[in-house]
Amino acid sequence: MSLVLADVRDGVGTLTLNHPKKANALSQAVVAGIVAGLAEFRRDKVRVVVLRAQPGAKIWSAGHDVGELPESRRDPLGWDDPLRNLIREIELFPAPVIAMVEGSVWGGATETVFACDLIVAAPEATFSVTPAKLGVPYNVSGMLTFLNSASIRIVKEMAFTAKPVTAERAERLGLINHVVPRDTLEAFTYELARDITTLAPLSIAVMKEQLRILAGAHPMSPQGFERIQGLRRVVYDSRDYAEGIRAFKEKRPPVFKGE
Ligand code: YXS
């Protein structure tokens, strides 16, 4: 059974995360399925994409596949990491990508949802930013995805507490576009999608690309970047990082010592 289901109807492409056994973790294979689906939709000149989990999902996605995170001595979120590729593919796709969210969203999956152009969620949906739970040194462009989604105060609260934000609060904060009752979520999302398919695709594509370039236009000195990379290396070489991953695999709470 494929880990990601792809379907096109009335100019709207749907990608369904279909690996509930592993909480739809964004493994290399799941990301490859999403990227392949987006490539197919690009060939079919699809006007809108809906990215969703299977209907009634309790977990939209549990984020990066922890089993695929390097134990240490290697950047866990380097340029070619599957999650980093996924974020870029969504941002570069030449049509709006709508995240339709049922269930809980964790870590790299929260960044994935926030990288989408529109977000429609059921009231039970929650969004967690989890690097501090595992001891992961998130990467700069990933933090920018969060910073482009919420005020720095909210980003800090989500990152420093790793606590879930409810859909209701996320909508109030402007983190997501709409909260819609689960039984009308699909109809609402696909009506929104179909509305977009009736408008000028070239105009929408260029506005999406303009907003991507403008949202990413942050000056950072080479020294500043090198300083951040040095600090991140200390984190992914730390005992805490190894402990975070080991504790997850051993299904126990981690004990972080700051070393
Ligand atoms: O033990 P089995 O084989 O049945 O597999 C279990 C889990 O191990 C697996 N699973 C995952 N495998 C790899 N990577 C994951 N992120 C992941 N999450 C879950 O899926 C099977 C069912 O999970 P289980 O038994 O825990 O289900 P549950 O209903 O009791 O709990 C669901 C969750 C989502 C609350 C729980 O699985 C959980 O807390 N997952 C981790 C959420 C999380 O911290 N994600 C962040 C991943 S790291 C990441 O995204 C970035 C690198 S960062 O951390 O920097 O943001």
GROMACS .gro file of C-alpha atoms and ligand atoms in nm:
model
  315
    1MET     CA    1   0.000   0.000   0.000
    2SER     CA    2   0.163   0.333  -0.098
    3LEU     CA    3   0.264   0.567   0.182
    4VAL     CA    4   0.120   0.868  -0.002
    5LEU     CA    5  -0.193   0.855  -0.220
    6ALA     CA    6  -0.221   1.098  -0.513
    7ASP     CA    7  -0.546   1.192  -0.686
    8VAL     CA    8  -0.655   1.468  -0.927
    9ARG     CA    9  -1.014   1.587  -0.964
   10ASP     CA   10  -1.144   1.909  -1.130
   11GLY     CA   11  -0.797   2.061  -1.143
   12VAL     CA   12  -0.735   1.995  -0.772
   13GLY     CA   13  -0.460   1.749  -0.673
   14THR     CA   14  -0.484   1.566  -0.341
   15LEU     CA   15  -0.191   1.408  -0.159
   16THR     CA   16  -0.295   1.188   0.134
   17LEU     CA   17  -0.042   1.080   0.396
   18ASN     CA   18  -0.112   0.712   0.431
   19HIS     CA   19   0.125   0.564   0.690
   20PRO     CA   20  -0.082   0.566   1.011
   21LYS     CA   21   0.117   0.271   1.150
   22LYS     CA   22   0.408   0.509   1.186
   23ALA     CA   23   0.199   0.817   1.271
   24ASN     CA   24   0.260   0.949   0.916
   25ALA     CA   25   0.620   1.029   1.016
   26LEU     CA   26   0.797   1.220   0.738
   27SER     CA   27   1.044   0.946   0.652
   28GLN     CA   28   1.257   0.951   0.337
   29ALA     CA   29   0.999   0.723   0.172
   30VAL     CA   30   0.697   0.935   0.271
   31VAL     CA   31   0.869   1.255   0.158
   32ALA     CA   32   0.962   1.085  -0.171
   33GLY     CA   33   0.594   1.001  -0.218
   34ILE     CA   34   0.487   1.360  -0.161
   35VAL     CA   35   0.759   1.496  -0.390
   36ALA     CA   36   0.666   1.246  -0.664
   37GLY     CA   37   0.301   1.349  -0.632
   38LEU     CA   38   0.390   1.716  -0.663
   39ALA     CA   39   0.600   1.643  -0.974
   40GLU     CA   40   0.303   1.458  -1.129
   41PHE     CA   41   0.071   1.747  -1.042
   42ARG     CA   42   0.319   1.996  -1.192
   43ARG     CA   43   0.316   1.795  -1.518
   44ASP     CA   44  -0.067   1.787  -1.510
   45LYS     CA   45  -0.073   2.166  -1.450
   46VAL     CA   46  -0.289   2.116  -1.142
   47ARG     CA   47  -0.427   2.450  -1.016
   48VAL     CA   48  -0.433   2.371  -0.641
   49VAL     CA   49  -0.295   2.093  -0.419
   50VAL     CA   50  -0.456   1.969  -0.097
   51LEU     CA   51  -0.212   1.796   0.142
   52ARG     CA   52  -0.398   1.585   0.400
   53ALA     CA   53  -0.386   1.278   0.619
   54GLN     CA   54  -0.628   0.986   0.585
   55PRO     CA   55  -0.988   1.082   0.676
   56GLY     CA   56  -1.047   1.084   1.052
   57ALA     CA   57  -0.672   1.081   1.129
   58LYS     CA   58  -0.585   1.127   1.499
   59ILE     CA   59  -0.229   1.221   1.396
   60TRP     CA   60  -0.179   1.429   1.080
   61SER     CA   61   0.196   1.364   1.103
   62ALA     CA   62   0.439   1.300   1.388
   63GLY     CA   63   0.710   1.498   1.209
   64HIS     CA   64   1.057   1.393   1.097
   65ASP     CA   65   1.115   1.017   1.124
   66VAL     CA   66   1.324   1.007   1.442
   67GLY     CA   67   1.466   0.672   1.332
   68GLU     CA   68   1.626   0.851   1.037
   69LEU     CA   69   1.788   1.128   1.242
   70PRO     CA   70   2.166   1.078   1.261
   71GLU     CA   71   2.278   0.981   1.614
   72SER     CA   72   2.534   1.266   1.624
   73ARG     CA   73   2.837   1.423   1.456
   74ARG     CA   74   2.621   1.500   1.150
   75ASP     CA   75   2.382   1.789   1.092
   76PRO     CA   76   2.033   1.631   1.133
   77LEU     CA   77   1.869   1.898   0.917
   78GLY     CA   78   2.122   1.958   0.642
   79TRP     CA   79   2.035   2.089   0.296
   80ASP     CA   80   1.962   1.741   0.152
   81ASP     CA   81   1.761   1.616   0.450
   82PRO     CA   82   1.422   1.485   0.324
   83LEU     CA   83   1.234   1.737   0.539
   84ARG     CA   84   1.434   2.027   0.396
   85ASN     CA   85   1.365   1.902   0.042
   86LEU     CA   86   0.995   1.873   0.121
   87ILE     CA   87   0.970   2.229   0.250
   88ARG     CA   88   1.142   2.364  -0.063
   89GLU     CA   89   0.919   2.157  -0.296
   90ILE     CA   90   0.605   2.296  -0.132
   91GLU     CA   91   0.736   2.654  -0.143
   92LEU     CA   92   0.844   2.621  -0.508
   93PHE     CA   93   0.532   2.443  -0.633
   94PRO     CA   94   0.378   2.688  -0.887
   95ALA     CA   95   0.027   2.677  -0.742
   96PRO     CA   96  -0.127   2.707  -0.394
   97VAL     CA   97  -0.081   2.412  -0.158
   98ILE     CA   98  -0.356   2.388   0.105
   99ALA     CA   99  -0.286   2.189   0.422
  100MET     CA  100  -0.611   2.026   0.539
  101VAL     CA  101  -0.543   1.923   0.897
  102GLU     CA  102  -0.718   1.667   1.114
  103GLY     CA  103  -0.533   1.539   1.418
  104SER     CA  104  -0.208   1.640   1.584
  105VAL     CA  105   0.091   1.784   1.398
  106TRP     CA  106   0.445   1.756   1.539
  107GLY     CA  107   0.788   1.903   1.476
  108GLY     CA  108   0.895   1.902   1.113
  109ALA     CA  109   0.533   1.831   1.014
  110THR     CA  110   0.430   2.158   1.180
  111GLU     CA  111   0.689   2.336   0.967
  112THR     CA  112   0.555   2.146   0.663
  113VAL     CA  113   0.200   2.266   0.735
  114PHE     CA  114   0.322   2.622   0.793
  115ALA     CA  115   0.515   2.610   0.464
  116CYS     CA  116   0.185   2.545   0.287
  117ASP     CA  117   0.007   2.846   0.142
  118LEU     CA  118  -0.326   2.802   0.320
  119ILE     CA  119  -0.417   2.597   0.628
  120VAL     CA  120  -0.765   2.468   0.708
  121ALA     CA  121  -0.795   2.266   1.029
  122ALA     CA  122  -1.052   2.077   1.232
  123PRO     CA  123  -1.112   2.209   1.585
  124GLU     CA  124  -0.931   1.907   1.738
  125ALA     CA  125  -0.611   1.976   1.542
  126THR     CA  126  -0.301   2.082   1.736
  127PHE     CA  127   0.041   2.209   1.629
  128SER     CA  128   0.367   2.146   1.821
  129VAL     CA  129   0.721   2.268   1.762
  130THR     CA  130   0.937   1.995   1.916
  131PRO     CA  131   1.317   2.042   1.868
  132ALA     CA  132   1.359   2.109   2.242
  133LYS     CA  133   1.186   1.777   2.323
  134LEU     CA  134   1.454   1.584   2.136
  135GLY     CA  135   1.753   1.816   2.171
  136VAL     CA  136   1.756   1.892   1.797
  137PRO     CA  137   1.927   2.209   1.670
  138TYR     CA  138   1.667   2.331   1.423
  139ASN     CA  139   1.805   2.497   1.111
  140VAL     CA  140   1.793   2.862   1.000
  141SER     CA  141   1.552   2.833   0.706
  142GLY     CA  142   1.326   2.617   0.923
  143MET     CA  143   1.313   2.884   1.193
  144LEU     CA  144   1.232   3.137   0.919
  145THR     CA  145   0.931   2.926   0.817
  146PHE     CA  146   0.802   2.962   1.173
  147LEU     CA  147   0.892   3.331   1.190
  148ASN     CA  148   0.697   3.392   0.867
  149SER     CA  149   0.396   3.221   1.025
  150ALA     CA  150   0.366   3.393   1.363
  151SER     CA  151   0.499   3.672   1.582
  152ILE     CA  152   0.842   3.602   1.731
  153ARG     CA  153   0.675   3.590   2.076
  154ILE     CA  154   0.451   3.299   1.965
  155VAL     CA  155   0.738   3.124   1.786
  156LYS     CA  156   0.945   3.144   2.105
  157GLU     CA  157   0.659   3.007   2.317
  158MET     CA  158   0.603   2.716   2.077
  159ALA     CA  159   0.977   2.642   2.043
  160PHE     CA  160   1.073   2.688   2.409
  161THR     CA  161   0.777   2.495   2.558
  162ALA     CA  162   0.720   2.236   2.278
  163LYS     CA  163   0.356   2.250   2.389
  164PRO     CA  164   0.073   2.197   2.135
  165VAL     CA  165  -0.121   2.503   2.015
  166THR     CA  166  -0.489   2.432   1.953
  167ALA     CA  167  -0.649   2.506   1.616
  168GLU     CA  168  -0.874   2.763   1.780
  169ARG     CA  169  -0.576   2.954   1.926
  170ALA     CA  170  -0.379   2.910   1.602
  171GLU     CA  171  -0.659   3.071   1.405
  172ARG     CA  172  -0.688   3.354   1.658
  173LEU     CA  173  -0.313   3.415   1.620
  174GLY     CA  174  -0.330   3.408   1.239
  175LEU     CA  175  -0.118   3.090   1.230
  176ILE     CA  176  -0.387   2.914   1.023
  177ASN     CA  177  -0.661   3.043   0.790
  178HIS     CA  178  -0.975   2.857   0.902
  179VAL     CA  179  -1.102   2.623   1.171
  180VAL     CA  180  -1.391   2.417   1.031
  181PRO     CA  181  -1.593   2.143   1.203
  182ARG     CA  182  -1.462   1.800   1.103
  183ASP     CA  183  -1.787   1.701   0.925
  184THR     CA  184  -1.765   1.999   0.688
  185LEU     CA  185  -1.386   2.030   0.672
  186GLU     CA  186  -1.350   1.845   0.342
  187ALA     CA  187  -1.638   2.030   0.168
  188PHE     CA  188  -1.504   2.365   0.289
  189THR     CA  189  -1.147   2.291   0.179
  190TYR     CA  190  -1.242   2.165  -0.167
  191GLU     CA  191  -1.479   2.458  -0.223
  192LEU     CA  192  -1.190   2.692  -0.137
  193ALA     CA  193  -0.968   2.494  -0.375
  194ARG     CA  194  -1.222   2.500  -0.657
  195ASP     CA  195  -1.267   2.878  -0.617
  196ILE     CA  196  -0.891   2.917  -0.673
  197THR     CA  197  -0.900   2.694  -0.984
  198THR     CA  198  -1.136   2.946  -1.153
  199LEU     CA  199  -0.877   3.228  -1.123
  200ALA     CA  200  -0.571   3.309  -1.335
  201PRO     CA  201  -0.303   3.045  -1.261
  202LEU     CA  202  -0.009   3.245  -1.400
  203SER     CA  203  -0.099   3.546  -1.187
  204ILE     CA  204  -0.134   3.328  -0.877
  205ALA     CA  205   0.195   3.148  -0.951
  206VAL     CA  206   0.391   3.472  -0.981
  207MET     CA  207   0.235   3.616  -0.663
  208LYS     CA  208   0.325   3.296  -0.475
  209GLU     CA  209   0.687   3.318  -0.600
  210GLN     CA  210   0.710   3.690  -0.518
  211LEU     CA  211   0.588   3.622  -0.163
  212ARG     CA  212   0.838   3.333  -0.127
  213ILE     CA  213   1.129   3.554  -0.233
  214LEU     CA  214   1.016   3.847  -0.018
  215ALA     CA  215   0.952   3.624   0.286
  216GLY     CA  216   1.301   3.476   0.253
  217ALA     CA  217   1.479   3.810   0.199
  218HIS     CA  218   1.666   3.839   0.529
  219PRO     CA  219   2.025   3.969   0.526
  220MET     CA  220   2.263   3.749   0.724
  221SER     CA  221   2.637   3.810   0.728
  222PRO     CA  222   2.870   3.517   0.643
  223GLN     CA  223   3.009   3.552   0.995
  224GLY     CA  224   2.657   3.539   1.139
  225PHE     CA  225   2.577   3.224   0.941
  226GLU     CA  226   2.904   3.059   1.039
  227ARG     CA  227   2.843   3.145   1.404
  228ILE     CA  228   2.499   2.979   1.392
  229GLN     CA  229   2.642   2.669   1.220
  230GLY     CA  230   2.909   2.646   1.488
  231LEU     CA  231   2.648   2.672   1.765
  232ARG     CA  232   2.432   2.408   1.591
  233ARG     CA  233   2.729   2.170   1.568
  234VAL     CA  234   2.780   2.197   1.943
  235VAL     CA  235   2.415   2.090   1.984
  236TYR     CA  236   2.413   1.796   1.744
  237ASP     CA  237   2.749   1.680   1.886
  238SER     CA  238   2.610   1.705   2.240
  239ARG     CA  239   2.520   1.421   2.474
  240ASP     CA  240   2.176   1.581   2.509
  241TYR     CA  241   2.106   1.532   2.136
  242ALA     CA  242   2.206   1.163   2.155
  243GLU     CA  243   2.001   1.127   2.475
  244GLY     CA  244   1.691   1.283   2.312
  245ILE     CA  245   1.695   1.034   2.025
  246ARG     CA  246   1.782   0.736   2.248
  247ALA     CA  247   1.502   0.823   2.494
  248PHE     CA  248   1.250   0.845   2.208
  249LYS     CA  249   1.355   0.504   2.079
  250GLU     CA  250   1.344   0.358   2.432
  251LYS     CA  251   1.001   0.520   2.485
  252ARG     CA  252   1.109   0.700   2.802
  253PRO     CA  253   1.138   1.067   2.900
  254PRO     CA  254   1.480   1.214   2.816
  255VAL     CA  255   1.711   1.351   3.089
  256PHE     CA  256   1.888   1.660   2.951
  257LYS     CA  257   2.201   1.783   3.132
  258GLY     CA  258   2.296   2.073   2.909
  259GLU     CA  259   2.609   1.900   2.783
  260YXS     O1  260   0.667   0.166   1.843
  260YXS     P1  261   0.605   0.146   1.707
  260YXS     O2  262   0.691   0.068   1.612
  260YXS     O3  263   0.461   0.100   1.714
  260YXS     O4  264   0.597   0.294   1.639
  260YXS     C1  265   0.527   0.395   1.706
  260YXS     C2  266   0.618   0.515   1.714
  260YXS     O5  267   0.752   0.483   1.742
  260YXS     C3  268   0.605   0.568   1.573
  260YXS     N1  269   0.637   0.710   1.566
  260YXS     C4  270   0.744   0.760   1.504
  260YXS     N2  271   0.845   0.699   1.438
  260YXS     C5  272   0.941   0.780   1.386
  260YXS     N3  273   0.940   0.915   1.397
  260YXS     C6  274   0.840   0.978   1.463
  260YXS     N4  275   0.840   1.111   1.469
  260YXS     C7  276   0.737   0.899   1.521
  260YXS     N5  277   0.626   0.927   1.594
  260YXS     C8  278   0.567   0.810   1.621
  260YXS     O6  279   0.471   0.548   1.535
  260YXS     C9  280   0.416   0.439   1.612
  260YXS    C10  281   0.293   0.487   1.683
  260YXS     O7  282   0.339   0.587   1.773
  260YXS     P2  283   0.292   0.585   1.926
  260YXS     O8  284   0.283   0.444   1.975
  260YXS     O9  285   0.379   0.677   2.001
  260YXS    O10  286   0.144   0.648   1.913
  260YXS     P3  287   0.069   0.734   2.023
  260YXS    O11  288  -0.068   0.755   1.968
  260YXS    O12  289   0.089   0.676   2.158
  260YXS    O13  290   0.145   0.875   2.025
  260YXS    C11  291   0.142   0.955   1.907
  260YXS    C12  292   0.244   1.069   1.926
  260YXS    C13  293   0.254   1.146   1.792
  260YXS    C14  294   0.200   1.162   2.041
  260YXS    C15  295   0.380   1.004   1.960
  260YXS    O14  296   0.408   0.905   1.863
  260YXS    C16  297   0.489   1.105   1.960
  260YXS    O15  298   0.505   1.185   2.054
  260YXS     N6  299   0.567   1.105   1.846
  260YXS    C17  300   0.681   1.199   1.834
  260YXS    C18  301   0.631   1.341   1.806
  260YXS    C19  302   0.753   1.429   1.789
  260YXS    O16  303   0.819   1.468   1.888
  260YXS     N7  304   0.791   1.454   1.664
  260YXS    C20  305   0.913   1.530   1.632
  260YXS    C21  306   1.003   1.439   1.548
  260YXS     S1  307   1.159   1.513   1.518
  260YXS    C22  308   1.122   1.644   1.416
  260YXS    O17  309   1.016   1.651   1.356
  260YXS    C23  310   1.223   1.751   1.398
  260YXS    C24  311   1.360   1.699   1.372
  260YXS     S2  312   1.223   1.857   1.539
  260YXS    O18  313   1.214   1.768   1.656
  260YXS    O19  314   1.344   1.928   1.539
  260YXS    O20  315   1.106   1.936   1.524
   0.00000   0.00000   0.00000
